[in-house]
XYZ file of C-alpha atoms in Angstrom:
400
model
C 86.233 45.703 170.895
C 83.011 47.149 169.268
C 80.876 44.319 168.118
C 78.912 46.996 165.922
C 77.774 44.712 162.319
C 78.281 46.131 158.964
C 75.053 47.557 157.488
C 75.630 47.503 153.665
C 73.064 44.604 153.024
C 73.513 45.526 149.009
C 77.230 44.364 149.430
C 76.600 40.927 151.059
C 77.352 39.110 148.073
C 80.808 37.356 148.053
C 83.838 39.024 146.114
C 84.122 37.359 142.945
C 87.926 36.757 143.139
C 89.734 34.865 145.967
C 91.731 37.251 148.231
C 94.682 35.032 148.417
C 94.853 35.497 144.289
C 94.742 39.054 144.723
C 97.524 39.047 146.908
C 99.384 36.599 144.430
C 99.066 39.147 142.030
C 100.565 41.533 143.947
C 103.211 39.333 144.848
C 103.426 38.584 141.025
C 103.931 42.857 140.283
C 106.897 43.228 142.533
C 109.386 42.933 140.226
C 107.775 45.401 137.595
C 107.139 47.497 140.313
C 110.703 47.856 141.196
C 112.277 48.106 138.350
C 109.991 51.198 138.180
C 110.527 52.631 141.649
C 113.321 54.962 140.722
C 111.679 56.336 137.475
C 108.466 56.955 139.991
C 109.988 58.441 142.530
C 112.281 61.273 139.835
C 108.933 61.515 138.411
C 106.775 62.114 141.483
C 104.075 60.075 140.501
C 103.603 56.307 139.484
C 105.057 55.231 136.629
C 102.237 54.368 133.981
C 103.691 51.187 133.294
C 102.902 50.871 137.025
C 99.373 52.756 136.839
C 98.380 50.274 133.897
C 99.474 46.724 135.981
C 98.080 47.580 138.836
C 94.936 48.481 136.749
C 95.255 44.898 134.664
C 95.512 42.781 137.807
C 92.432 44.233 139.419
C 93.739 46.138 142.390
C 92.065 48.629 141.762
C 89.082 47.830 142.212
C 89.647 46.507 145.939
C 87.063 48.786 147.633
C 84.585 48.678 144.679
C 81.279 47.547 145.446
C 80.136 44.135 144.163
C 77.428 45.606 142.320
C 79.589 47.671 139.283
C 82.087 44.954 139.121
C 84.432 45.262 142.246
C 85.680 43.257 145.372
C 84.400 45.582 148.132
C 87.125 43.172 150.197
C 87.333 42.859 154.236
C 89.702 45.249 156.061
C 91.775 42.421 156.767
C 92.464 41.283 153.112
C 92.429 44.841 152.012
C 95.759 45.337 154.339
C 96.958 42.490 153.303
C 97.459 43.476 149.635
C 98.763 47.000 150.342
C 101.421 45.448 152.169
C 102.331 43.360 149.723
C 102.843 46.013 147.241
C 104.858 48.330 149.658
C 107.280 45.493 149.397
C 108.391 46.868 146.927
C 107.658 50.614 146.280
C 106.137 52.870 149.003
C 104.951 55.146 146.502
C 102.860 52.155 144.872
C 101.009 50.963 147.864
C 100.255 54.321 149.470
C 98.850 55.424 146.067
C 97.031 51.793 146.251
C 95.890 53.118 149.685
C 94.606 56.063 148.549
C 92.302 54.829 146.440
C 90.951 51.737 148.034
C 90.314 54.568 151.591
C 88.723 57.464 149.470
C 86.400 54.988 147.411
C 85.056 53.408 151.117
C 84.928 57.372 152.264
C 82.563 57.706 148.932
C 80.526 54.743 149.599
C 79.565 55.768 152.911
C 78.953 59.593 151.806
C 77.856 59.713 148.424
C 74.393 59.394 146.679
C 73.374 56.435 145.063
C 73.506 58.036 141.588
C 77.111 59.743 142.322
C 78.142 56.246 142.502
C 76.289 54.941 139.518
C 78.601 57.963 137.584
C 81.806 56.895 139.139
C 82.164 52.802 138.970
C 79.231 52.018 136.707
C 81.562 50.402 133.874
C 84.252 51.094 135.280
C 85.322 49.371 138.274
C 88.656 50.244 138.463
C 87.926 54.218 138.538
C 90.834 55.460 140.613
C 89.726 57.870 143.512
C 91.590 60.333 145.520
C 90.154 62.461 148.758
C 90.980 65.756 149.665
C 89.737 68.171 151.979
C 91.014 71.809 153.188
C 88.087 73.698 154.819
C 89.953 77.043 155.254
C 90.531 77.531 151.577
C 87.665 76.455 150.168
C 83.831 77.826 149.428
C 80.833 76.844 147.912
C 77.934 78.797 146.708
C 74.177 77.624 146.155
C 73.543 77.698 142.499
C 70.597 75.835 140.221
C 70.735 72.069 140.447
C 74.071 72.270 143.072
C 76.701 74.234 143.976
C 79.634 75.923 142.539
C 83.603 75.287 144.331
C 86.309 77.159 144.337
C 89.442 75.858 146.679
C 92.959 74.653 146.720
C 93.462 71.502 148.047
C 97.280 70.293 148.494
C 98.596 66.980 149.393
C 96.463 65.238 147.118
C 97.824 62.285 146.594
C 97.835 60.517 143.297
C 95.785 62.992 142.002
C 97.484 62.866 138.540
C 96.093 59.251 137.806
C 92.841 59.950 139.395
C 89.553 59.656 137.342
C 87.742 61.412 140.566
C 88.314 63.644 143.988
C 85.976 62.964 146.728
C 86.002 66.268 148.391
C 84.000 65.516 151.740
C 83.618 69.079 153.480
C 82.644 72.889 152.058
C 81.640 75.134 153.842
C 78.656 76.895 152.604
C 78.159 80.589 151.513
C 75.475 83.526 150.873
C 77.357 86.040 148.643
C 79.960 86.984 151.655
C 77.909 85.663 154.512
C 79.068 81.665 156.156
C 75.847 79.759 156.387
C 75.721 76.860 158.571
C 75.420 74.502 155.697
C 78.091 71.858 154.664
C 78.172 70.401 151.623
C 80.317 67.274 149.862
C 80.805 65.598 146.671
C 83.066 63.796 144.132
C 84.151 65.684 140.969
C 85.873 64.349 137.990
C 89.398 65.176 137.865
C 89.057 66.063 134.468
C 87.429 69.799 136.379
C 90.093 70.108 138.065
C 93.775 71.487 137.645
C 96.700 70.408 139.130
C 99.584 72.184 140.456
C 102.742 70.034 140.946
C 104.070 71.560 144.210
C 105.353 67.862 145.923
C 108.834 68.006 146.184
C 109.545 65.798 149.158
C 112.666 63.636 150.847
C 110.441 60.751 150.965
C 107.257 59.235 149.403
C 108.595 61.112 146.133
C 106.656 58.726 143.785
C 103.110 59.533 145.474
C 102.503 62.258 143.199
C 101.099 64.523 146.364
C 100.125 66.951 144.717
C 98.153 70.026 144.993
C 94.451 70.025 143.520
C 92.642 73.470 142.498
C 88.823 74.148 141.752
C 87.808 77.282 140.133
C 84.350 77.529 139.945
C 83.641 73.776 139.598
C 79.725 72.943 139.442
C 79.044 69.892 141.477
C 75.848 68.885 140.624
C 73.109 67.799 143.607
C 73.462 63.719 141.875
C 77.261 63.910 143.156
C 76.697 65.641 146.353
C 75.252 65.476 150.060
C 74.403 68.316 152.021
C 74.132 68.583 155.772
C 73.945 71.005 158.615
C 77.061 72.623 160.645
C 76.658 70.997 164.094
C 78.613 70.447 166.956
C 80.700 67.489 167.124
C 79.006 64.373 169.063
C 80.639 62.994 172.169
C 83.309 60.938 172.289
C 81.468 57.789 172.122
C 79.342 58.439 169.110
C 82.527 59.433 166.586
C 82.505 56.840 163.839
C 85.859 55.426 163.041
C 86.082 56.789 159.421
C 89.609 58.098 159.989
C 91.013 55.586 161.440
C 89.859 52.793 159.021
C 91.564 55.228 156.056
C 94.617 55.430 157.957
C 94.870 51.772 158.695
C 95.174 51.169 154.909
C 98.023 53.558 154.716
C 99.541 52.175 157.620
C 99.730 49.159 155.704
C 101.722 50.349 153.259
C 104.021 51.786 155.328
C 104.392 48.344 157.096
C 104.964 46.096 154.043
C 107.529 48.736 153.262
C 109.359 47.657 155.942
C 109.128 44.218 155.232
C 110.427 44.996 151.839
C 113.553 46.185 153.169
C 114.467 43.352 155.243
C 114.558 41.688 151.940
C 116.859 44.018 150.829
C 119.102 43.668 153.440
C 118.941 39.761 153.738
C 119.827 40.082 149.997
C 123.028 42.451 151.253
C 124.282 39.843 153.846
C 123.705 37.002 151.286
C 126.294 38.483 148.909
C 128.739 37.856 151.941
C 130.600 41.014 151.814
C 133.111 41.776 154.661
C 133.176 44.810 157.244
C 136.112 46.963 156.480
C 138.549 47.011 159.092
C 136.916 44.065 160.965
C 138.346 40.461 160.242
C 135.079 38.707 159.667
C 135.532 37.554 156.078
C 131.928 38.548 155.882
C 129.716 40.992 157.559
C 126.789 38.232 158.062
C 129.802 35.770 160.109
C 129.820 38.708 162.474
C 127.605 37.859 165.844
C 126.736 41.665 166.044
C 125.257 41.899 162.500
C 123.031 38.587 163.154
C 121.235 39.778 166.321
C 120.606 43.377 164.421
C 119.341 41.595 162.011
C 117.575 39.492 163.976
C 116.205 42.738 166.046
C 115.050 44.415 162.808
C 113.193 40.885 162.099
C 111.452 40.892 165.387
C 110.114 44.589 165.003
C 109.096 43.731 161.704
C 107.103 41.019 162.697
C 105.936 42.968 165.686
C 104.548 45.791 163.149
C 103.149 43.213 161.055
C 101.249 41.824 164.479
C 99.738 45.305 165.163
C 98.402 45.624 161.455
C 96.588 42.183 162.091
C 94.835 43.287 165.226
C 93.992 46.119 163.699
C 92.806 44.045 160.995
C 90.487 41.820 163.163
C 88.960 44.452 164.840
C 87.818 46.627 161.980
C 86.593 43.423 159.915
C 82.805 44.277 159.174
C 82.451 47.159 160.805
C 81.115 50.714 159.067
C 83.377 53.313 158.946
C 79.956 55.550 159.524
C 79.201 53.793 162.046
C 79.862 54.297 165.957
C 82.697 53.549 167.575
C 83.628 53.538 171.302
C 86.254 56.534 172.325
C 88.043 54.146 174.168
C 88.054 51.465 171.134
C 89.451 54.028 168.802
C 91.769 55.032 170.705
C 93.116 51.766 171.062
C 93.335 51.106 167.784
C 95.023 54.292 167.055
C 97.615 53.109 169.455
C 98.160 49.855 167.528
C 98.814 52.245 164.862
C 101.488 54.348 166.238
C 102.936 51.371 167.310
C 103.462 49.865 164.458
C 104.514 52.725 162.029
C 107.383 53.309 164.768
C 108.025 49.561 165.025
C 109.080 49.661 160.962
C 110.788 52.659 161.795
C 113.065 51.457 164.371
C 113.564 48.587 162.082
C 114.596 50.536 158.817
C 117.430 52.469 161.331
C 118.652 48.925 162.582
C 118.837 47.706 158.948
C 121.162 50.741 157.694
C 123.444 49.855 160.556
C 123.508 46.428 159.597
C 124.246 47.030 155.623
C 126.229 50.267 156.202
C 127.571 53.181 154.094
C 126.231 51.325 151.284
C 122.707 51.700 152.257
C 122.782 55.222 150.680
C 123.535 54.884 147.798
C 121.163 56.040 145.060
C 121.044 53.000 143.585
C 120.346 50.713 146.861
C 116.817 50.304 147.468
C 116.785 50.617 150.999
C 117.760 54.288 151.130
C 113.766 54.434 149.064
C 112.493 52.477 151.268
C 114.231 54.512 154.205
C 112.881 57.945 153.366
C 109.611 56.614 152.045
C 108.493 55.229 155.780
C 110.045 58.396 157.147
C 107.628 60.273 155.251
C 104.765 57.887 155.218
C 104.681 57.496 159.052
C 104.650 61.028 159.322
C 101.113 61.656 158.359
C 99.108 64.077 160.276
C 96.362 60.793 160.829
C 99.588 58.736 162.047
C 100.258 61.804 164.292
C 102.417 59.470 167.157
C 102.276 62.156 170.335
C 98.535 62.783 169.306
C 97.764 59.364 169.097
C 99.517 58.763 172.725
C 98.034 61.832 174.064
C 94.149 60.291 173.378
C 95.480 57.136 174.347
C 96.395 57.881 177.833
C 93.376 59.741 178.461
C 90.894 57.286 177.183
C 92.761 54.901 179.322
C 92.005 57.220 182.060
C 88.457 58.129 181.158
C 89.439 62.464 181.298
C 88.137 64.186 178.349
C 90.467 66.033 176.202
C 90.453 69.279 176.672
C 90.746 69.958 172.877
C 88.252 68.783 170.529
C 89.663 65.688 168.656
C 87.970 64.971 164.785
C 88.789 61.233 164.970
């Protein structure tokens, strides 16, 4: 474990809420929150009446620093909460993910005055980050640089009050330079296509983002020099703290739909063709329950390790190959611990899982989807794992 210590002295002062009533309020949304999940996923984006009580309870400003009015909360209490929203709507906590990742990705990037502009009076700006180097340019101009790129899989990007767009490449009329730039923009410069149409995750609004000729202004943007990546050993562990919070969605989802299905077998309906008067009397459905239980817990395990070991530490700071890689391991783990548990659970409650109208079907697809993000990448992540086990070098260059 890297005993690196964080180096944001401005943020040493204590959040002015108690976690554990942050997570009560949560715990307090769930029911709006579901009542909501079907009207967020046909819409493929939050609900507002979501958007507005997450808003009103303060969640979103988890990641906000101290200073304008946030929380800036510890990566352990930070999971925490996102799990307890994907209780009850995958959608919800992955968008809550989102934004509590991409406003730490800011913090550690951005100016001091692009921050001023985003959370000064309003800590509870919502922020998305989005990236896609091949399609996008920038070009010097007075006082910044102009943008022009698409950027899909943006999620929440339709209740977004900023896009933290971390890498540009840099041009000279045709010409590459080996400049990089990066910046936030208001979301009010941007236009958004509505291209997510997905099996899963339907409620994330993922969007795709477009810049024509956006200005991004030198206060709300850092420049730096094309270089070759830095050994193994001097990565920082940016990535994988972003992906840890979305891990944690996918996680409490899973945990959600245990209660689903302990809310099936309560009802104490039978098996057809099987003489059990009800399915919960049978000894089979109690240990698959009882399996899905155990790799629930065992997912929930992972996340706290993970947890623990990225308390206090800088995303831009460096990280050990070998430490990364392990948590990256604790990560695949546990998104295909909830997995395997989800598959149990639709054996246990049956035909009936499917149904439109059944919550666990959401919850299903949505940790299908979620666990298939490219950062949550499980051969990848096993690949690096074995070889930083091993001490042999990829043989491909990594980015996290």
């Amino acid at each position: 474990m890297t005993t690196v210590t964080s180096e944001r002295a401005e943020e040493t002062a204590a959040p002015s809420v108690d976690p554990a009533e942050l997570v009560t309020r949560a715990r307090e949304l769930a029911p709006l929150i579901r009542e909501h999940a079907a009207k967020t996923e046909e819409d493929r984006r939050l609900a507002e009446e979501v958007v507005v009580a997450l808003r009103d309870a303060g969640l979103f400003r988890l990641t906000t620093p101290t200073r304008f009015g946030g929380y800036d909360l510890r990566m352990p209490d930070l999971l925490t909460i996102v799990a307890e929203v994907g209780r009850a709507c995958g959608s919800a906590a992955w968008n809550l993910s989102i934004d509590t990742a991409s406003t730490r990705f800011a913090l550690n990037g951005m100016p001091e005055t692009a921050l001023s502009d985003m959370f000064e009076g309003n800590p509870d700006a919502y922020v998305i980050s989005t990236a896609h180097l091949s399609t996008t340019k920038a070009w010097k101009a007075d006082g910044g640089w102009r943008i022009t790129g698409t950027f899909p899989w943006s999620s929440g990007c339709e209740i977004a009050d900023w896009a933290y767009i971390p890498v540009v490449h840099v041009y000279d009329g045709d010409e590459q330079t080996a400049e990089l730039v990066g910046g936030v923009v208001p979301m009010s410069d941007l236009r958004i296509e509505r291209t997510w149409h997905s099996a899963g995750l339907g409620g994330s609004g993922t969007h795709t983002v477009v810049a024509e000729d956006v200005f991004l202004p030198e206060r709300h943007a850092a420049a730096f020099s094309l270089t070759d990546l830095v050994g193994e050993d001097e990565r920082d562990s940016m990535l994988v703290q972003g992906s840890a919070q979305s891990l944690a969605a996918i996680v409490g989802a899973a945990r959600g739909a245990l209660e689903v299905t302990r809310g099936a077998l309560d009802k104490k309906r039978p098996i057809t063709y099987v003489n059990y008067e009800a399915a919960v009397d049978a000894p089979s459905v109690q240990m698959w329950f009882g399996e899905a239980t155990h790799l629930v817990e065992t997912a929930e395990l992972h996340l706290r390790e993970i947890g623990r070991s990225l308390d206090g530490i800088p995303e831009t700071a460096p990280m050990p190959w070998a430490e990364r890689a392990r948590l990256r391991m604790h990560q695949r783990s546990a998104q295909e611990k909830s997995r395997a548990a989800v598959e149990r659970m639709l054996d246990v409650v049956g035909g009936s899982s499917f149904a439109l109208s059944n919550p666990l079907q959401r919850l299903w697809r949505d940790i299908s989807v979620m666990s298939r993000h490219t950062a949550l990448n499980a051969p990848i992540i096993l690949e690096d794992y074995s070889r930083a086990a091993l001490d042999i070098h990829p043989a491909v260059t990594l980015l996290y």
